[in-house]
């Protein structure tokens, strides 16, 4: 049974898929669960550290002109580096590298990695030099309504930030190598170190360099992160050798995968870039407000869906190489249900508590109540997009594992176009909310299209009835949980007031109580994915 359908192109690299096999060994499931839990915990630490960085940054700059300039200046380096490191150097590289390891061709795999290392170094060094020379001409195209002085500042900041593209792209290559060996820990912890270094650098450099101190801190932190990941490669005895083998067919295969993979895996970053750029049409401070809301939105996204997807990607790749259609179907279905289990309640609580969460995290220093209103409005609408974005990430990685990147690429192009159309149609009447609604509509449409294509590719069987049944239970549990969380927060907020300690208590207790109620409900409803998490916790924490 090949994975193919009219208009989808041929199936995975193997011509046919093997008949359904038995369930994966318990040891394999346990390994995946433990890796996911470790990655999620490490990512949670990284996201919390990133939130701390945003809090410190907001305290220094709020939503003033300097913050607007930095936001615009960082968008292009962020977009380019995320596309290179997350797409070409992970989704395009990991399947090819993993296949070589699977068939015992380790030397060829390492030679492929070395060739890509030098190609990235040469090409992106040249691109960085070009950008640093032309930033003053290019940046006004993305500055919208910013004051000319802020545009000039943004251009200068982007020159400091652009070398981050090279460093993060090389880091992405090394992370892909580690993930092919199921080594996830260091790569998950490194961003936490990155955020801590930025905070230290900002505090130390701001008195001397102002907003430029923040940009310098970003660059220094990226160097530290690169060194950490490179040092971790010692565990698999990989060191880049000077080798640029243009004739290697595997190099050409990675390069051919590069374009469609880059477009589709970067959709979240493209959405963020579009929102920040279009935000300049709404007001001078809309871009930084959207950026702050996006950081809060990415906290549960990074902890849960990114963790699930990152750990499952090498597993899906190996299943595709073995043509194990039954294993892939089970893994995709389980992944979708895990994402729904974790992100649907996160989205609901984030929506109803958008204002208190924003106020607690950001409102101090130059970040005023007006800034809170802007950010919480964006966060409210981002929250609705959370589960759809998480499922999209898993579906996209599934296509990459099958080496069919053109399918999500075409869908991603439609997604971006829809986002722009809806955003432009709504921003005049709904302002900042209209831009985020554009992202929401596009993500919902993308999730439906990808699910439809995968269902066709798997001959109509993608465990959809089971997923729908469990998702309905999750929605019921979420509705009860959200009501409990909001009522507890509202009561404590009225009782305790708005001091920092009072806000920590009211928001923190509400979230903890809601999480406890939700955990109890999903276990009582016998949701299998909740039982999986319970079993993992019991195995790791005996006696609790």
PDB file of N, CA and C in Angstrom, residues 21-62:
ATOM      1  N   UNK A  21       2.015  -3.736  11.028  1.00  0.00           N
ATOM      2  CA  UNK A  21       2.759  -4.564  11.965  1.00  0.00           C
ATOM      3  C   UNK A  21       2.162  -4.418  13.349  1.00  0.00           C
ATOM      4  N   UNK A  22       2.695  -5.149  14.299  1.00  0.00           N
ATOM      5  CA  UNK A  22       2.230  -5.049  15.674  1.00  0.00           C
ATOM      6  C   UNK A  22       2.636  -3.745  16.281  1.00  0.00           C
ATOM      7  N   UNK A  23       2.185  -3.480  17.477  1.00  0.00           N
ATOM      8  CA  UNK A  23       2.507  -2.221  18.125  1.00  0.00           C
ATOM      9  C   UNK A  23       3.997  -2.128  18.399  1.00  0.00           C
ATOM     10  N   UNK A  24       4.537  -0.923  18.478  1.00  0.00           N
ATOM     11  CA  UNK A  24       5.950  -0.762  18.759  1.00  0.00           C
ATOM     12  C   UNK A  24       6.303  -1.391  20.100  1.00  0.00           C
ATOM     13  N   UNK A  25       7.542  -1.842  20.246  1.00  0.00           N
ATOM     14  CA  UNK A  25       7.965  -2.429  21.525  1.00  0.00           C
ATOM     15  C   UNK A  25       7.761  -1.436  22.660  1.00  0.00           C
ATOM     16  N   UNK A  26       7.406  -1.974  23.836  1.00  0.00           N
ATOM     17  CA  UNK A  26       7.181  -1.109  24.990  1.00  0.00           C
ATOM     18  C   UNK A  26       8.416  -0.281  25.316  1.00  0.00           C
ATOM     19  N   UNK A  27       9.614  -0.870  25.072  1.00  0.00           N
ATOM     20  CA  UNK A  27      10.843  -0.126  25.346  1.00  0.00           C
ATOM     21  C   UNK A  27      10.967   1.088  24.440  1.00  0.00           C
ATOM     22  N   UNK A  28      10.531   0.941  23.158  1.00  0.00           N
ATOM     23  CA  UNK A  28      10.592   2.071  22.234  1.00  0.00           C
ATOM     24  C   UNK A  28       9.612   3.169  22.657  1.00  0.00           C
ATOM     25  N   UNK A  29       8.384   2.758  23.025  1.00  0.00           N
ATOM     26  CA  UNK A  29       7.401   3.734  23.486  1.00  0.00           C
ATOM     27  C   UNK A  29       7.891   4.449  24.740  1.00  0.00           C
ATOM     28  N   UNK A  30       8.497   3.693  25.648  1.00  0.00           N
ATOM     29  CA  UNK A  30       8.999   4.286  26.881  1.00  0.00           C
ATOM     30  C   UNK A  30      10.132   5.275  26.582  1.00  0.00           C
ATOM     31  N   UNK A  31      11.006   4.894  25.645  1.00  0.00           N
ATOM     32  CA  UNK A  31      12.104   5.793  25.278  1.00  0.00           C
ATOM     33  C   UNK A  31      11.571   7.093  24.694  1.00  0.00           C
ATOM     34  N   UNK A  32      10.579   6.989  23.806  1.00  0.00           N
ATOM     35  CA  UNK A  32       9.986   8.183  23.217  1.00  0.00           C
ATOM     36  C   UNK A  32       9.335   9.049  24.289  1.00  0.00           C
ATOM     37  N   UNK A  33       8.599   8.405  25.203  1.00  0.00           N
ATOM     38  CA  UNK A  33       7.912   9.159  26.255  1.00  0.00           C
ATOM     39  C   UNK A  33       8.907   9.875  27.157  1.00  0.00           C
ATOM     40  N   UNK A  34       9.964   9.176  27.544  1.00  0.00           N
ATOM     41  CA  UNK A  34      10.969   9.786  28.424  1.00  0.00           C
ATOM     42  C   UNK A  34      11.683  10.929  27.713  1.00  0.00           C
ATOM     43  N   UNK A  35      12.051  10.709  26.427  1.00  0.00           N
ATOM     44  CA  UNK A  35      12.710  11.772  25.661  1.00  0.00           C
ATOM     45  C   UNK A  35      11.811  12.988  25.538  1.00  0.00           C
ATOM     46  N   UNK A  36      10.520  12.754  25.294  1.00  0.00           N
ATOM     47  CA  UNK A  36       9.583  13.868  25.176  1.00  0.00           C
ATOM     48  C   UNK A  36       9.473  14.621  26.494  1.00  0.00           C
ATOM     49  N   UNK A  37       9.388  13.882  27.605  1.00  0.00           N
ATOM     50  CA  UNK A  37       9.272  14.523  28.916  1.00  0.00           C
ATOM     51  C   UNK A  37      10.517  15.346  29.231  1.00  0.00           C
ATOM     52  N   UNK A  38      11.689  14.789  28.966  1.00  0.00           N
ATOM     53  CA  UNK A  38      12.936  15.507  29.233  1.00  0.00           C
ATOM     54  C   UNK A  38      13.020  16.758  28.369  1.00  0.00           C
ATOM     55  N   UNK A  39      12.678  16.602  27.081  1.00  0.00           N
ATOM     56  CA  UNK A  39      12.729  17.744  26.172  1.00  0.00           C
ATOM     57  C   UNK A  39      11.730  18.813  26.605  1.00  0.00           C
ATOM     58  N   UNK A  40      10.529  18.374  27.017  1.00  0.00           N
ATOM     59  CA  UNK A  40       9.511  19.335  27.441  1.00  0.00           C
ATOM     60  C   UNK A  40       9.967  20.106  28.680  1.00  0.00           C
ATOM     61  N   UNK A  41      10.563  19.399  29.639  1.00  0.00           N
ATOM     62  CA  UNK A  41      11.036  20.070  30.851  1.00  0.00           C
ATOM     63  C   UNK A  41      12.160  21.053  30.541  1.00  0.00           C
ATOM     64  N   UNK A  42      13.099  20.609  29.692  1.00  0.00           N
ATOM     65  CA  UNK A  42      14.198  21.497  29.316  1.00  0.00           C
ATOM     66  C   UNK A  42      13.683  22.697  28.531  1.00  0.00           C
ATOM     67  N   UNK A  43      12.719  22.440  27.650  1.00  0.00           N
ATOM     68  CA  UNK A  43      12.139  23.531  26.883  1.00  0.00           C
ATOM     69  C   UNK A  43      11.362  24.485  27.783  1.00  0.00           C
ATOM     70  N   UNK A  44      10.668  23.928  28.785  1.00  0.00           N
ATOM     71  CA  UNK A  44       9.959  24.783  29.738  1.00  0.00           C
ATOM     72  C   UNK A  44      10.931  25.726  30.436  1.00  0.00           C
ATOM     73  N   UNK A  45      12.074  25.191  30.839  1.00  0.00           N
ATOM     74  CA  UNK A  45      13.103  26.019  31.461  1.00  0.00           C
ATOM     75  C   UNK A  45      13.554  27.112  30.497  1.00  0.00           C
ATOM     76  N   UNK A  46      13.745  26.727  29.222  1.00  0.00           N
ATOM     77  CA  UNK A  46      14.174  27.694  28.219  1.00  0.00           C
ATOM     78  C   UNK A  46      13.123  28.774  28.006  1.00  0.00           C
ATOM     79  N   UNK A  47      11.848  28.361  27.946  1.00  0.00           N
ATOM     80  CA  UNK A  47      10.783  29.329  27.712  1.00  0.00           C
ATOM     81  C   UNK A  47      10.610  30.276  28.892  1.00  0.00           C
ATOM     82  N   UNK A  48      10.734  29.746  30.085  1.00  0.00           N
ATOM     83  CA  UNK A  48      10.638  30.599  31.271  1.00  0.00           C
ATOM     84  C   UNK A  48      11.792  31.603  31.277  1.00  0.00           C
ATOM     85  N   UNK A  49      12.987  31.115  30.932  1.00  0.00           N
ATOM     86  CA  UNK A  49      14.125  32.032  30.846  1.00  0.00           C
ATOM     87  C   UNK A  49      13.897  33.076  29.761  1.00  0.00           C
ATOM     88  N   UNK A  50      13.281  32.658  28.643  1.00  0.00           N
ATOM     89  CA  UNK A  50      12.980  33.609  27.585  1.00  0.00           C
ATOM     90  C   UNK A  50      11.957  34.634  28.022  1.00  0.00           C
ATOM     91  N   UNK A  51      10.992  34.173  28.801  1.00  0.00           N
ATOM     92  CA  UNK A  51       9.999  35.101  29.336  1.00  0.00           C
ATOM     93  C   UNK A  51      10.659  36.093  30.291  1.00  0.00           C
ATOM     94  N   UNK A  52      11.594  35.583  31.093  1.00  0.00           N
ATOM     95  CA  UNK A  52      12.342  36.474  31.976  1.00  0.00           C
ATOM     96  C   UNK A  52      13.114  37.525  31.188  1.00  0.00           C
ATOM     97  N   UNK A  53      13.700  37.090  30.073  1.00  0.00           N
ATOM     98  CA  UNK A  53      14.403  38.043  29.208  1.00  0.00           C
ATOM     99  C   UNK A  53      13.447  39.108  28.691  1.00  0.00           C
ATOM    100  N   UNK A  54      12.240  38.695  28.281  1.00  0.00           N
ATOM    101  CA  UNK A  54      11.266  39.654  27.764  1.00  0.00           C
ATOM    102  C   UNK A  54      10.824  40.628  28.858  1.00  0.00           C
ATOM    103  N   UNK A  55      10.695  40.111  30.090  1.00  0.00           N
ATOM    104  CA  UNK A  55      10.305  40.974  31.206  1.00  0.00           C
ATOM    105  C   UNK A  55      11.368  42.046  31.442  1.00  0.00           C
ATOM    106  N   UNK A  56      12.643  41.619  31.475  1.00  0.00           N
ATOM    107  CA  UNK A  56      13.729  42.573  31.693  1.00  0.00           C
ATOM    108  C   UNK A  56      13.784  43.582  30.550  1.00  0.00           C
ATOM    109  N   UNK A  57      13.654  43.079  29.323  1.00  0.00           N
ATOM    110  CA  UNK A  57      13.684  43.959  28.157  1.00  0.00           C
ATOM    111  C   UNK A  57      12.528  44.953  28.191  1.00  0.00           C
ATOM    112  N   UNK A  58      11.335  44.459  28.559  1.00  0.00           N
ATOM    113  CA  UNK A  58      10.174  45.349  28.627  1.00  0.00           C
ATOM    114  C   UNK A  58      10.356  46.417  29.703  1.00  0.00           C
ATOM    115  N   UNK A  59      10.996  46.029  30.813  1.00  0.00           N
ATOM    116  CA  UNK A  59      11.247  47.000  31.867  1.00  0.00           C
ATOM    117  C   UNK A  59      12.183  48.112  31.426  1.00  0.00           C
ATOM    118  N   UNK A  60      13.151  47.771  30.568  1.00  0.00           N
ATOM    119  CA  UNK A  60      14.097  48.774  30.070  1.00  0.00           C
ATOM    120  C   UNK A  60      13.483  49.656  28.981  1.00  0.00           C
ATOM    121  N   UNK A  61      12.700  49.024  28.075  1.00  0.00           N
ATOM    122  CA  UNK A  61      12.295  49.745  26.868  1.00  0.00           C
ATOM    123  C   UNK A  61      10.785  49.891  26.681  1.00  0.00           C
ATOM    124  N   UNK A  62       9.957  49.042  27.388  1.00  0.00           N
ATOM    125  CA  UNK A  62       8.511  49.124  27.230  1.00  0.00           C
ATOM    126  C   UNK A  62       8.091  48.979  25.781  1.00  0.00           C
TER     127      UNK A  62
END
